[in-house]
Coordinates of N, CA and C in Angstrom, one line a residue:
M6 N 14.0 6.0 -26.7 CA 14.8 5.6 -25.5 C 15.6 6.8 -25.1
S7 N 15.8 6.9 -23.8 CA 16.5 8.0 -23.3 C 18.0 7.9 -23.4
K8 N 18.7 9.0 -23.5 CA 20.2 9.0 -23.7 C 20.9 8.6 -22.4
P9 N 21.9 7.7 -22.4 CA 22.5 7.3 -21.1 C 23.4 8.4 -20.6
F10 N 23.6 8.4 -19.3 CA 24.6 9.3 -18.7 C 26.0 8.9 -19.0
K11 N 27.0 9.7 -18.6 CA 28.4 9.4 -18.9 C 28.8 8.1 -18.2
N12 N 28.2 7.8 -17.0 CA 28.6 6.6 -16.3 C 27.9 5.4 -16.8
G13 N 27.2 5.5 -17.9 CA 26.6 4.3 -18.5 C 25.1 4.0 -18.1
R14 N 24.7 4.7 -17.1 CA 23.3 4.5 -16.6 C 22.3 5.3 -17.5
S15 N 21.2 4.7 -17.6 CA 20.1 5.4 -18.4 C 19.4 6.4 -17.6
A16 N 18.8 7.4 -18.2 CA 18.1 8.4 -17.5 C 16.7 7.9 -17.2
T17 N 16.2 6.8 -17.7 CA 14.9 6.2 -17.5 C 14.9 5.6 -16.1
R18 N 13.9 6.0 -15.3 CA 13.8 5.4 -14.0 C 12.8 4.3 -14.0
V19 N 12.9 3.3 -13.1 CA 12.0 2.2 -13.0 C 11.5 2.0 -11.6
V20 N 10.4 1.3 -11.4 CA 9.9 1.0 -10.0 C 10.2 -0.5 -9.8
L21 N 11.0 -0.8 -8.8 CA 11.4 -2.2 -8.6 C 10.4 -2.9 -7.7
L22 N 9.8 -3.9 -8.2 CA 8.9 -4.8 -7.5 C 9.4 -6.2 -7.7
I23 N 10.1 -6.7 -6.7 CA 10.8 -8.0 -6.8 C 9.8 -9.1 -6.7
Y24 N 10.1 -10.3 -7.3 CA 9.1 -11.4 -7.3 C 8.8 -11.9 -5.9
P25 N 9.8 -12.0 -4.9 CA 9.4 -12.5 -3.6 C 8.3 -11.7 -3.0
I26 N 8.3 -10.4 -3.2 CA 7.2 -9.5 -2.7 C 5.9 -9.8 -3.4
L27 N 6.0 -9.9 -4.7 CA 4.8 -10.1 -5.5 C 4.1 -11.5 -5.3
E28 N 4.9 -12.4 -4.9 CA 4.4 -13.8 -4.6 C 4.1 -14.0 -3.1
S29 N 4.3 -13.0 -2.3 CA 4.1 -13.2 -0.9 C 2.6 -13.0 -0.5
D30 N 2.2 -13.6 0.6 CA 0.8 -13.4 1.1 C 0.5 -11.9 1.4
A31 N 1.6 -11.2 1.8 CA 1.4 -9.8 2.1 C 0.9 -9.0 0.9
W32 N 1.4 -9.4 -0.3 CA 1.0 -8.7 -1.5 C -0.3 -9.2 -2.0
V33 N -0.5 -10.6 -2.0 CA -1.6 -11.2 -2.6 C -2.9 -10.8 -1.9
Y34 N -2.9 -10.6 -0.6 CA -4.1 -10.2 0.2 C -4.3 -8.7 0.4
L35 N -3.5 -7.9 -0.3 CA -3.7 -6.5 -0.3 C -4.9 -6.1 -1.2
P36 N -5.7 -5.1 -0.8 CA -6.7 -4.6 -1.8 C -6.1 -3.9 -2.9
P37 N -6.7 -3.8 -4.1 CA -6.0 -3.1 -5.2 C -5.7 -1.7 -5.0
P38 N -6.5 -0.9 -4.3 CA -6.1 0.5 -4.0 C -4.8 0.6 -3.2
A39 N -4.6 -0.3 -2.2 CA -3.4 -0.3 -1.4 C -2.2 -0.7 -2.3
C40 N -2.4 -1.5 -3.3 CA -1.3 -1.8 -4.2 C -0.9 -0.6 -5.0
K41 N -1.9 0.2 -5.4 CA -1.6 1.4 -6.1 C -0.8 2.4 -5.3
I42 N -1.2 2.5 -4.0 CA -0.5 3.4 -3.1 C 0.9 2.9 -2.8
F43 N 1.1 1.6 -2.7 CA 2.4 1.1 -2.4 C 3.3 1.4 -3.6
I44 N 2.8 1.2 -4.8 CA 3.6 1.5 -6.0 C 4.0 2.9 -6.1
E45 N 3.1 3.8 -5.7 CA 3.5 5.3 -5.6 C 4.6 5.5 -4.6
I46 N 4.5 5.0 -3.4 CA 5.5 5.1 -2.4 C 6.8 4.6 -2.9
R47 N 6.8 3.4 -3.6 CA 8.0 2.8 -4.2 C 8.5 3.7 -5.3
R48 N 7.7 4.4 -6.0 CA 8.1 5.3 -7.1 C 8.9 6.5 -6.6
R49 N 8.4 6.9 -5.4 CA 9.1 8.1 -4.8 C 10.4 7.8 -4.1
F50 N 10.7 6.5 -3.9 CA 12.0 6.1 -3.3 C 13.0 6.2 -4.4
N51 N 14.1 6.9 -4.1 CA 15.2 7.1 -5.1 C 16.5 6.3 -4.7
G52 N 16.4 5.4 -3.7 CA 17.6 4.6 -3.4 C 18.3 5.2 -2.1
R53 N 18.1 6.4 -1.8 CA 18.7 7.0 -0.6 C 17.8 7.7 0.4
N54 N 16.5 7.8 0.0 CA 15.6 8.6 0.9 C 14.6 7.7 1.7
N55 N 15.0 6.5 2.0 CA 14.1 5.7 2.8 C 13.9 6.3 4.2
G56 N 12.7 6.5 4.6 CA 12.4 7.3 5.8 C 12.0 8.7 5.6
D57 N 12.3 9.2 4.4 CA 12.0 10.6 4.0 C 11.0 10.6 2.8
I58 N 10.3 9.5 2.6 CA 9.4 9.4 1.5 C 8.1 10.0 1.9
S59 N 7.7 11.1 1.4 CA 6.5 11.8 1.9 C 5.3 11.5 1.0
L60 N 4.2 11.2 1.7 CA 3.0 10.9 1.0 C 1.8 11.3 2.0
S61 N 1.0 12.3 1.7 CA -0.1 12.7 2.6 C -1.3 11.8 2.3
Y62 N -2.2 11.8 3.2 CA -3.4 11.0 3.0 C -4.2 11.5 1.8
R63 N -4.2 12.8 1.6 CA -4.9 13.4 0.5 C -4.3 12.9 -0.9
E64 N -2.9 12.9 -0.9 CA -2.3 12.4 -2.1 C -2.6 10.9 -2.3
A65 N -2.6 10.1 -1.3 CA -2.9 8.7 -1.4 C -4.4 8.5 -1.8
A66 N -5.3 9.4 -1.4 CA -6.7 9.3 -1.8 C -6.8 9.6 -3.3
D67 N -6.0 10.6 -3.8 CA -6.0 10.9 -5.2 C -5.5 9.8 -6.1
I68 N -4.4 9.1 -5.6 CA -3.8 8.0 -6.3 C -4.8 6.8 -6.4
A69 N -5.4 6.5 -5.2 CA -6.3 5.3 -5.2 C -7.7 5.6 -5.6
R70 N -8.0 6.9 -5.9 CA -9.3 7.4 -6.3 C -10.4 7.0 -5.3
C71 N -10.1 7.4 -4.1 CA -11.1 7.1 -3.0 C -11.0 8.2 -2.0
G72 N -11.8 8.2 -1.0 CA -11.8 9.2 0.1 C -10.6 9.1 1.0
K73 N -10.4 10.2 1.8 CA -9.2 10.2 2.7 C -9.3 9.1 3.7
S74 N -10.5 8.8 4.2 CA -10.6 7.8 5.3 C -10.3 6.4 4.7
S75 N -10.7 6.2 3.4 CA -10.4 4.9 2.7 C -8.9 4.8 2.5
A76 N -8.3 5.9 2.1 CA -6.8 6.0 1.9 C -6.1 5.6 3.1
K77 N -6.6 6.2 4.3 CA -5.9 5.8 5.6 C -6.1 4.4 5.9
R78 N -7.2 3.8 5.6 CA -7.5 2.4 5.8 C -6.5 1.5 4.9
H79 N -6.3 2.0 3.7 CA -5.4 1.2 2.8 C -3.9 1.4 3.2
L80 N -3.5 2.6 3.7 CA -2.2 2.7 4.3 C -2.0 1.9 5.5
D81 N -3.0 1.8 6.4 CA -3.0 0.9 7.5 C -2.8 -0.5 7.1
A82 N -3.5 -0.9 6.0 CA -3.3 -2.3 5.5 C -1.9 -2.5 5.1
L83 N -1.3 -1.6 4.5 CA 0.1 -1.7 4.1 C 1.0 -1.9 5.3
I84 N 0.7 -1.1 6.3 CA 1.5 -1.2 7.6 C 1.3 -2.6 8.2
R85 N 0.0 -3.0 8.3 CA -0.3 -4.3 8.9 C 0.3 -5.5 8.1
H86 N 0.4 -5.4 6.8 CA 1.0 -6.4 6.0 C 2.5 -6.3 6.0
G87 N 3.1 -5.3 6.6 CA 4.5 -5.2 6.8 C 5.3 -4.7 5.6
L88 N 4.7 -4.0 4.7 CA 5.4 -3.4 3.5 C 5.9 -2.0 3.8
I89 N 5.3 -1.2 4.7 CA 5.7 0.1 5.0 C 5.6 0.3 6.5
D90 N 6.3 1.4 7.0 CA 6.2 1.9 8.4 C 6.2 3.4 8.3
I91 N 5.6 4.0 9.4 CA 5.6 5.4 9.5 C 7.0 5.9 10.1
H92 N 7.6 6.9 9.5 CA 8.8 7.5 10.1 C 8.3 8.7 11.0
N93 N 7.7 9.7 10.3 CA 7.2 10.9 11.0 C 5.7 11.1 10.6
K94 N 4.8 11.2 11.6 CA 3.4 11.4 11.4 C 3.2 12.9 11.0
G95 N 2.5 13.1 9.9 CA 2.3 14.5 9.4 C 1.3 15.2 10.2
M96 N 1.3 16.6 10.1 CA 0.4 17.4 10.8 C -0.2 18.4 9.8
M97 N -1.5 18.4 9.8 CA -2.2 19.4 9.0 C -1.9 20.8 9.3
R98 N -1.8 21.1 10.6 CA -1.6 22.4 11.1 C -0.3 23.0 10.5
N99 N 0.7 22.2 10.5 CA 2.0 22.7 10.0 C 2.2 22.4 8.5
R100 N 1.2 21.7 7.9 CA 1.2 21.3 6.5 C 2.4 20.5 6.2
H101 N 2.7 19.5 7.0 CA 3.7 18.5 6.8 C 3.1 17.1 6.5
A102 N 3.5 16.5 5.4 CA 3.0 15.2 5.1 C 3.7 14.1 5.9
T103 N 3.0 13.0 6.1 CA 3.6 11.8 6.8 C 4.8 11.3 5.9
T104 N 5.9 10.9 6.6 CA 7.0 10.3 5.9 C 7.0 8.8 6.2
W105 N 7.4 8.0 5.2 CA 7.3 6.5 5.3 C 8.6 5.8 5.1
Y106 N 8.7 4.6 5.7 CA 9.8 3.7 5.5 C 9.3 2.6 4.5
L107 N 10.2 2.1 3.7 CA 9.9 0.8 3.0 C 10.7 -0.2 3.8
T108 N 10.0 -1.3 4.2 CA 10.6 -2.2 5.2 C 11.6 -3.2 4.4
M109 N 11.6 -3.1 3.1 CA 12.5 -4.0 2.4 C 13.8 -3.3 1.9
E110 N 14.0 -2.0 2.3 CA 15.2 -1.3 1.9 C 16.0 -0.8 3.1
R111 N 17.3 -0.6 2.9 CA 18.1 0.0 4.0 C 17.7 1.4 4.3
C112 N 18.1 1.8 5.5 CA 17.7 3.2 5.9 C 18.9 3.7 6.8
E113 N 19.3 5.0 6.5 CA 20.4 5.6 7.2 C 20.0 6.0 8.6
Y114 N 18.7 6.2 8.9 CA 18.3 6.6 10.2 C 18.3 5.4 11.2
H115 N 18.0 4.2 10.8 CA 17.9 3.1 11.6 C 18.7 1.9 11.1
P116 N 19.6 1.4 12.0 CA 20.5 0.4 11.5 C 19.8 -1.0 11.4
N117 N 18.6 -1.1 12.0 CA 17.9 -2.4 11.9 C 17.1 -2.6 10.7
Y118 N 17.1 -1.6 9.7 CA 16.4 -1.8 8.5 C 17.3 -2.4 7.4
P119 N 16.9 -3.2 6.6 CA 15.5 -3.7 6.3 C 15.0 -4.7 7.3
T120 N 13.8 -4.6 7.7 CA 13.2 -5.5 8.6 C 12.5 -6.7 7.9
N121 N 12.1 -6.4 6.7 CA 11.4 -7.4 5.9 C 10.2 -8.1 6.6
R122 N 9.4 -7.2 7.3 CA 8.2 -7.7 8.0 C 7.2 -8.4 7.1
W123 N 7.2 -8.0 5.8 CA 6.2 -8.6 4.9 C 6.4 -10.1 4.8
R124 N 7.6 -10.6 5.0 CA 7.8 -12.0 5.0 C 7.1 -12.8 6.1
N125 N 6.8 -12.1 7.2 CA 6.2 -12.8 8.3 C 4.7 -12.7 8.3
F126 N 4.1 -12.0 7.3 CA 2.7 -11.9 7.2 C 2.0 -13.2 6.9
N127 N 1.0 -13.6 7.7 CA 0.3 -14.8 7.5 C -1.1 -14.5 7.0
A128 N -1.5 -15.2 6.0 CA -2.8 -15.0 5.3 C -3.9 -15.3 6.4
P129 N -5.0 -14.5 6.3 CA -6.1 -14.8 7.2 C -6.7 -16.1 6.9
P130 N -7.3 -16.7 8.0 CA -7.9 -18.0 7.8 C -9.1 -18.0 6.8
A131 N -9.3 -19.2 6.2 CA -10.3 -19.3 5.1 C -11.7 -18.9 5.6
E132 N -12.0 -19.2 6.8 CA -13.4 -18.9 7.3 C -13.6 -17.4 7.5
V133 N -12.6 -16.6 7.8 CA -12.7 -15.2 7.8 C -12.9 -14.6 6.4
L134 N -12.2 -15.2 5.5 CA -12.4 -14.7 4.1 C -13.8 -15.1 3.6
R135 N -14.3 -16.2 4.0 CA -15.6 -16.6 3.6 C -16.7 -15.7 4.2
K136 N -16.5 -15.3 5.4 CA -17.5 -14.4 6.0 C -17.5 -13.0 5.3
E137 N -16.3 -12.5 4.9 CA -16.2 -11.3 4.2 C -16.9 -11.4 2.8
V138 N -16.7 -12.5 2.2 CA -17.3 -12.7 0.8 C -18.8 -12.8 1.0
N139 N -19.3 -13.5 2.0 CA -20.8 -13.6 2.2 C -21.4 -12.2 2.6
L140 N -20.6 -11.4 3.3 CA -21.1 -10.1 3.7 C -21.2 -9.2 2.4
L141 N -20.2 -9.3 1.6 CA -20.2 -8.5 0.3 C -21.4 -9.0 -0.6
L142 N -21.6 -10.3 -0.6 CA -22.7 -10.8 -1.5 C -24.1 -10.3 -0.9
R143 N -24.2 -10.3 0.4 CA -25.5 -9.8 0.9 C -25.7 -8.3 0.7
K144 N -24.6 -7.5 0.7 CA -24.7 -6.1 0.4 C -25.1 -5.9 -1.1
H145 N -24.5 -6.7 -1.9 CA -24.8 -6.7 -3.3 C -26.2 -7.0 -3.6
E146 N -26.7 -8.1 -3.0 CA -28.1 -8.5 -3.2 C -29.1 -7.4 -2.7
A147 N -28.8 -6.8 -1.5 CA -29.6 -5.8 -1.0 C -29.7 -4.5 -1.9
Q148 N -28.5 -4.2 -2.5 CA -28.4 -3.1 -3.4 C -29.2 -3.3 -4.7
F149 N -29.1 -4.4 -5.3 CA -29.6 -4.6 -6.6 C -31.0 -5.4 -6.6
Y150 N -31.3 -6.0 -5.5 CA -32.5 -6.8 -5.4 C -33.2 -6.4 -4.1
P151 N -34.0 -5.3 -4.1 CA -34.7 -4.9 -2.9 C -35.6 -6.0 -2.4
K152 N -36.0 -5.9 -1.1 CA -36.8 -6.9 -0.5 C -38.2 -7.1 -1.2
S153 N -38.7 -6.1 -1.8 CA -40.0 -6.3 -2.5 C -39.8 -6.9 -3.9
S154 N -38.5 -7.2 -4.2 CA -38.3 -7.8 -5.5 C -38.7 -9.3 -5.6
K155 N -39.1 -9.7 -6.8 CA -39.5 -11.1 -7.0 C -38.4 -12.1 -6.9
Y156 N -37.1 -11.6 -6.9 CA -36.0 -12.5 -6.9 C -35.7 -13.1 -5.6
L157 N -36.1 -12.4 -4.5 CA -35.8 -12.9 -3.2 C -37.0 -13.7 -2.6
M158 N -38.0 -13.9 -3.3 CA -39.1 -14.7 -2.8 C -38.9 -16.2 -2.9

Protein backbone atom coordinates (compact mmCIF):
# COMPACT_ATOMS: atom_id res chain seq x y z
CA MET A 1 0.00 0.00 0.00
CA SER A 2 1.22 3.47 -0.79
CA LYS A 3 2.22 5.94 1.88
CA PRO A 4 -0.37 8.69 2.55
CA PHE A 5 0.40 12.36 1.97
CA LYS A 6 0.54 14.83 4.87
CA ASN A 7 -3.08 15.82 4.27
CA GLY A 8 -4.20 12.19 4.77
CA ARG A 9 -4.86 11.37 1.14
CA SER A 10 -3.30 8.28 -0.36
CA ALA A 11 -0.90 8.45 -3.30
CA THR A 12 -2.88 5.68 -5.00
CA ARG A 13 -5.14 6.98 -7.75
CA VAL A 14 -8.43 5.37 -8.75
CA VAL A 15 -10.74 5.61 -11.76
CA LEU A 16 -14.23 6.60 -10.68
CA LEU A 17 -17.07 4.79 -12.46
CA ILE A 18 -20.26 5.48 -10.56
CA TYR A 19 -23.15 2.99 -10.52
CA PRO A 20 -25.69 5.27 -12.26
CA ILE A 21 -23.39 5.36 -15.31
CA LEU A 22 -22.68 1.62 -15.21
CA GLU A 23 -26.40 0.83 -14.97
CA SER A 24 -27.49 3.29 -17.68
CA ASP A 25 -28.45 2.33 -21.23
CA ALA A 26 -25.63 4.56 -22.48
CA TRP A 27 -23.08 2.21 -20.87
CA VAL A 28 -24.91 -1.08 -21.43
CA TYR A 29 -25.19 -0.57 -25.21
CA LEU A 30 -21.56 0.51 -25.71
CA PRO A 31 -19.28 -1.90 -27.55
CA PRO A 32 -16.44 -3.24 -25.34
CA PRO A 33 -13.64 -1.32 -27.13
CA ALA A 34 -15.55 1.94 -26.52
CA CYS A 35 -15.73 1.04 -22.81
CA LYS A 36 -11.95 0.59 -22.76
CA ILE A 37 -11.45 3.98 -24.42
CA PHE A 38 -13.84 5.66 -21.98
CA ILE A 39 -11.98 4.16 -19.01
CA GLU A 40 -8.71 5.53 -20.43
CA ILE A 41 -10.20 9.02 -20.86
CA ARG A 42 -11.57 8.79 -17.33
CA ARG A 43 -8.11 7.68 -16.10
CA ARG A 44 -6.52 10.78 -17.62
CA PHE A 45 -8.99 13.04 -15.81
CA ASN A 46 -7.39 14.40 -12.64
CA GLY A 47 -10.32 16.38 -11.23
CA ARG A 48 -9.33 19.73 -12.74
CA ASN A 49 -8.54 19.10 -16.41
CA ASN A 50 -11.99 18.47 -17.91
CA GLY A 51 -11.83 19.84 -21.45
CA ASP A 52 -8.06 19.37 -21.57
CA ILE A 53 -8.05 15.56 -21.58
CA SER A 54 -6.02 14.71 -24.65
CA LEU A 55 -6.39 11.42 -26.50
CA SER A 56 -5.49 10.96 -30.15
CA TYR A 57 -7.17 8.49 -32.45
CA ARG A 58 -3.90 6.55 -32.65
CA GLU A 59 -3.72 6.25 -28.85
CA ALA A 60 -7.37 5.16 -28.76
CA ALA A 61 -6.62 2.54 -31.41
CA ASP A 62 -3.73 1.19 -29.32
CA ILE A 63 -5.90 1.04 -26.21
CA ALA A 64 -8.80 -0.69 -27.95
CA ARG A 65 -6.45 -2.88 -30.04
CA CYS A 66 -8.14 -1.93 -33.29
CA GLY A 67 -7.50 0.29 -36.31
CA LYS A 68 -7.71 4.09 -36.28
CA SER A 69 -10.99 4.13 -38.21
CA SER A 70 -12.52 1.67 -35.71
CA ALA A 71 -11.22 3.81 -32.84
CA LYS A 72 -12.90 6.84 -34.40
CA ARG A 73 -16.14 4.85 -34.67
CA HIS A 74 -15.89 3.93 -30.97
CA LEU A 75 -15.19 7.54 -29.96
CA ASP A 76 -18.20 8.60 -32.05
CA ALA A 77 -20.27 6.01 -30.16
CA LEU A 78 -19.12 7.56 -26.86
CA ILE A 79 -20.20 10.99 -28.12
CA ARG A 80 -23.53 9.62 -29.41
CA HIS A 81 -24.19 7.92 -26.07
CA GLY A 82 -23.50 11.21 -24.28
CA LEU A 83 -20.47 10.19 -22.20
CA ILE A 84 -17.90 12.53 -23.81
CA ASP A 85 -17.75 15.63 -26.02
CA ILE A 86 -15.01 17.16 -28.15
CA HIS A 87 -13.38 20.34 -26.83
CA ASN A 88 -10.72 20.92 -29.51
CA LYS A 89 -10.34 18.82 -32.63
CA GLY A 90 -6.75 17.67 -33.09
CA MET A 91 -4.66 18.32 -36.18
CA MET A 92 -2.12 15.91 -37.55
CA ARG A 93 -0.26 18.71 -39.29
CA ASN A 94 0.42 20.51 -35.99
CA ARG A 95 0.70 17.22 -34.07
CA HIS A 96 -2.04 18.15 -31.58
CA ALA A 97 -4.29 15.48 -30.15
CA THR A 98 -8.03 15.98 -29.77
CA THR A 99 -9.07 17.17 -26.30
CA TRP A 100 -12.21 15.81 -24.66
CA TYR A 101 -14.87 16.71 -22.10
CA LEU A 102 -16.43 14.26 -19.69
CA THR A 103 -20.13 15.17 -19.65
CA MET A 104 -20.57 14.06 -16.02
CA GLU A 105 -17.89 16.40 -14.59
CA ARG A 106 -17.68 20.14 -14.01
CA CYS A 107 -15.60 22.23 -16.39
CA GLU A 108 -13.99 25.61 -15.88
CA TYR A 109 -14.35 26.52 -19.59
CA HIS A 110 -18.13 26.07 -19.77
CA PRO A 111 -20.52 26.93 -16.96
CA ASN A 112 -23.20 24.55 -18.32
CA TYR A 113 -21.12 21.43 -17.55
CA PRO A 114 -21.93 18.80 -16.33
CA THR A 115 -24.59 18.19 -18.97
CA ASN A 116 -25.14 14.51 -18.04
CA ARG A 117 -26.28 13.75 -21.60
CA TRP A 118 -25.74 10.04 -20.93
CA ARG A 119 -28.91 10.05 -18.81
CA ASN A 120 -30.98 10.97 -21.89
CA PHE A 121 -29.68 8.13 -24.06
CA ASN A 122 -32.45 5.80 -25.19
CA ALA A 123 -31.73 2.19 -26.05
CA PRO A 124 -32.23 1.27 -29.70
CA PRO A 125 -35.47 -0.56 -30.50
CA ALA A 126 -35.41 -4.35 -30.25
CA GLU A 127 -36.01 -4.83 -33.98
CA VAL A 128 -32.87 -2.83 -34.83
CA LEU A 129 -30.85 -5.01 -32.46
CA ARG A 130 -32.36 -8.14 -34.00
CA LYS A 131 -31.34 -7.01 -37.50
CA GLU A 132 -27.77 -6.39 -36.30
CA VAL A 133 -27.60 -9.83 -34.67
CA ASN A 134 -28.99 -11.53 -37.80
CA LEU A 135 -26.44 -9.69 -39.96
CA LEU A 136 -23.61 -10.83 -37.68
CA LEU A 137 -24.88 -14.42 -37.79
CA ARG A 138 -25.00 -14.37 -41.59
CA LYS A 139 -21.44 -13.04 -41.74
CA HIS A 140 -20.34 -15.76 -39.33
CA GLU A 141 -22.02 -18.49 -41.39
CA ALA A 142 -20.51 -17.17 -44.62
CA GLN A 143 -17.06 -17.10 -43.05
CA PHE A 144 -17.08 -20.55 -41.49
CA TYR A 145 -19.52 -22.42 -43.75
CA PRO A 146 -18.88 -21.59 -47.42
CA LYS A 147 -21.74 -22.07 -49.89
CA SER A 148 -20.24 -25.31 -51.15
CA SER A 149 -20.41 -26.67 -47.62
CA LYS A 150 -22.73 -29.52 -46.75
CA TYR A 151 -24.03 -27.55 -43.74
CA LEU A 152 -26.03 -25.06 -45.81
CA MET A 153 -27.80 -27.61 -47.99
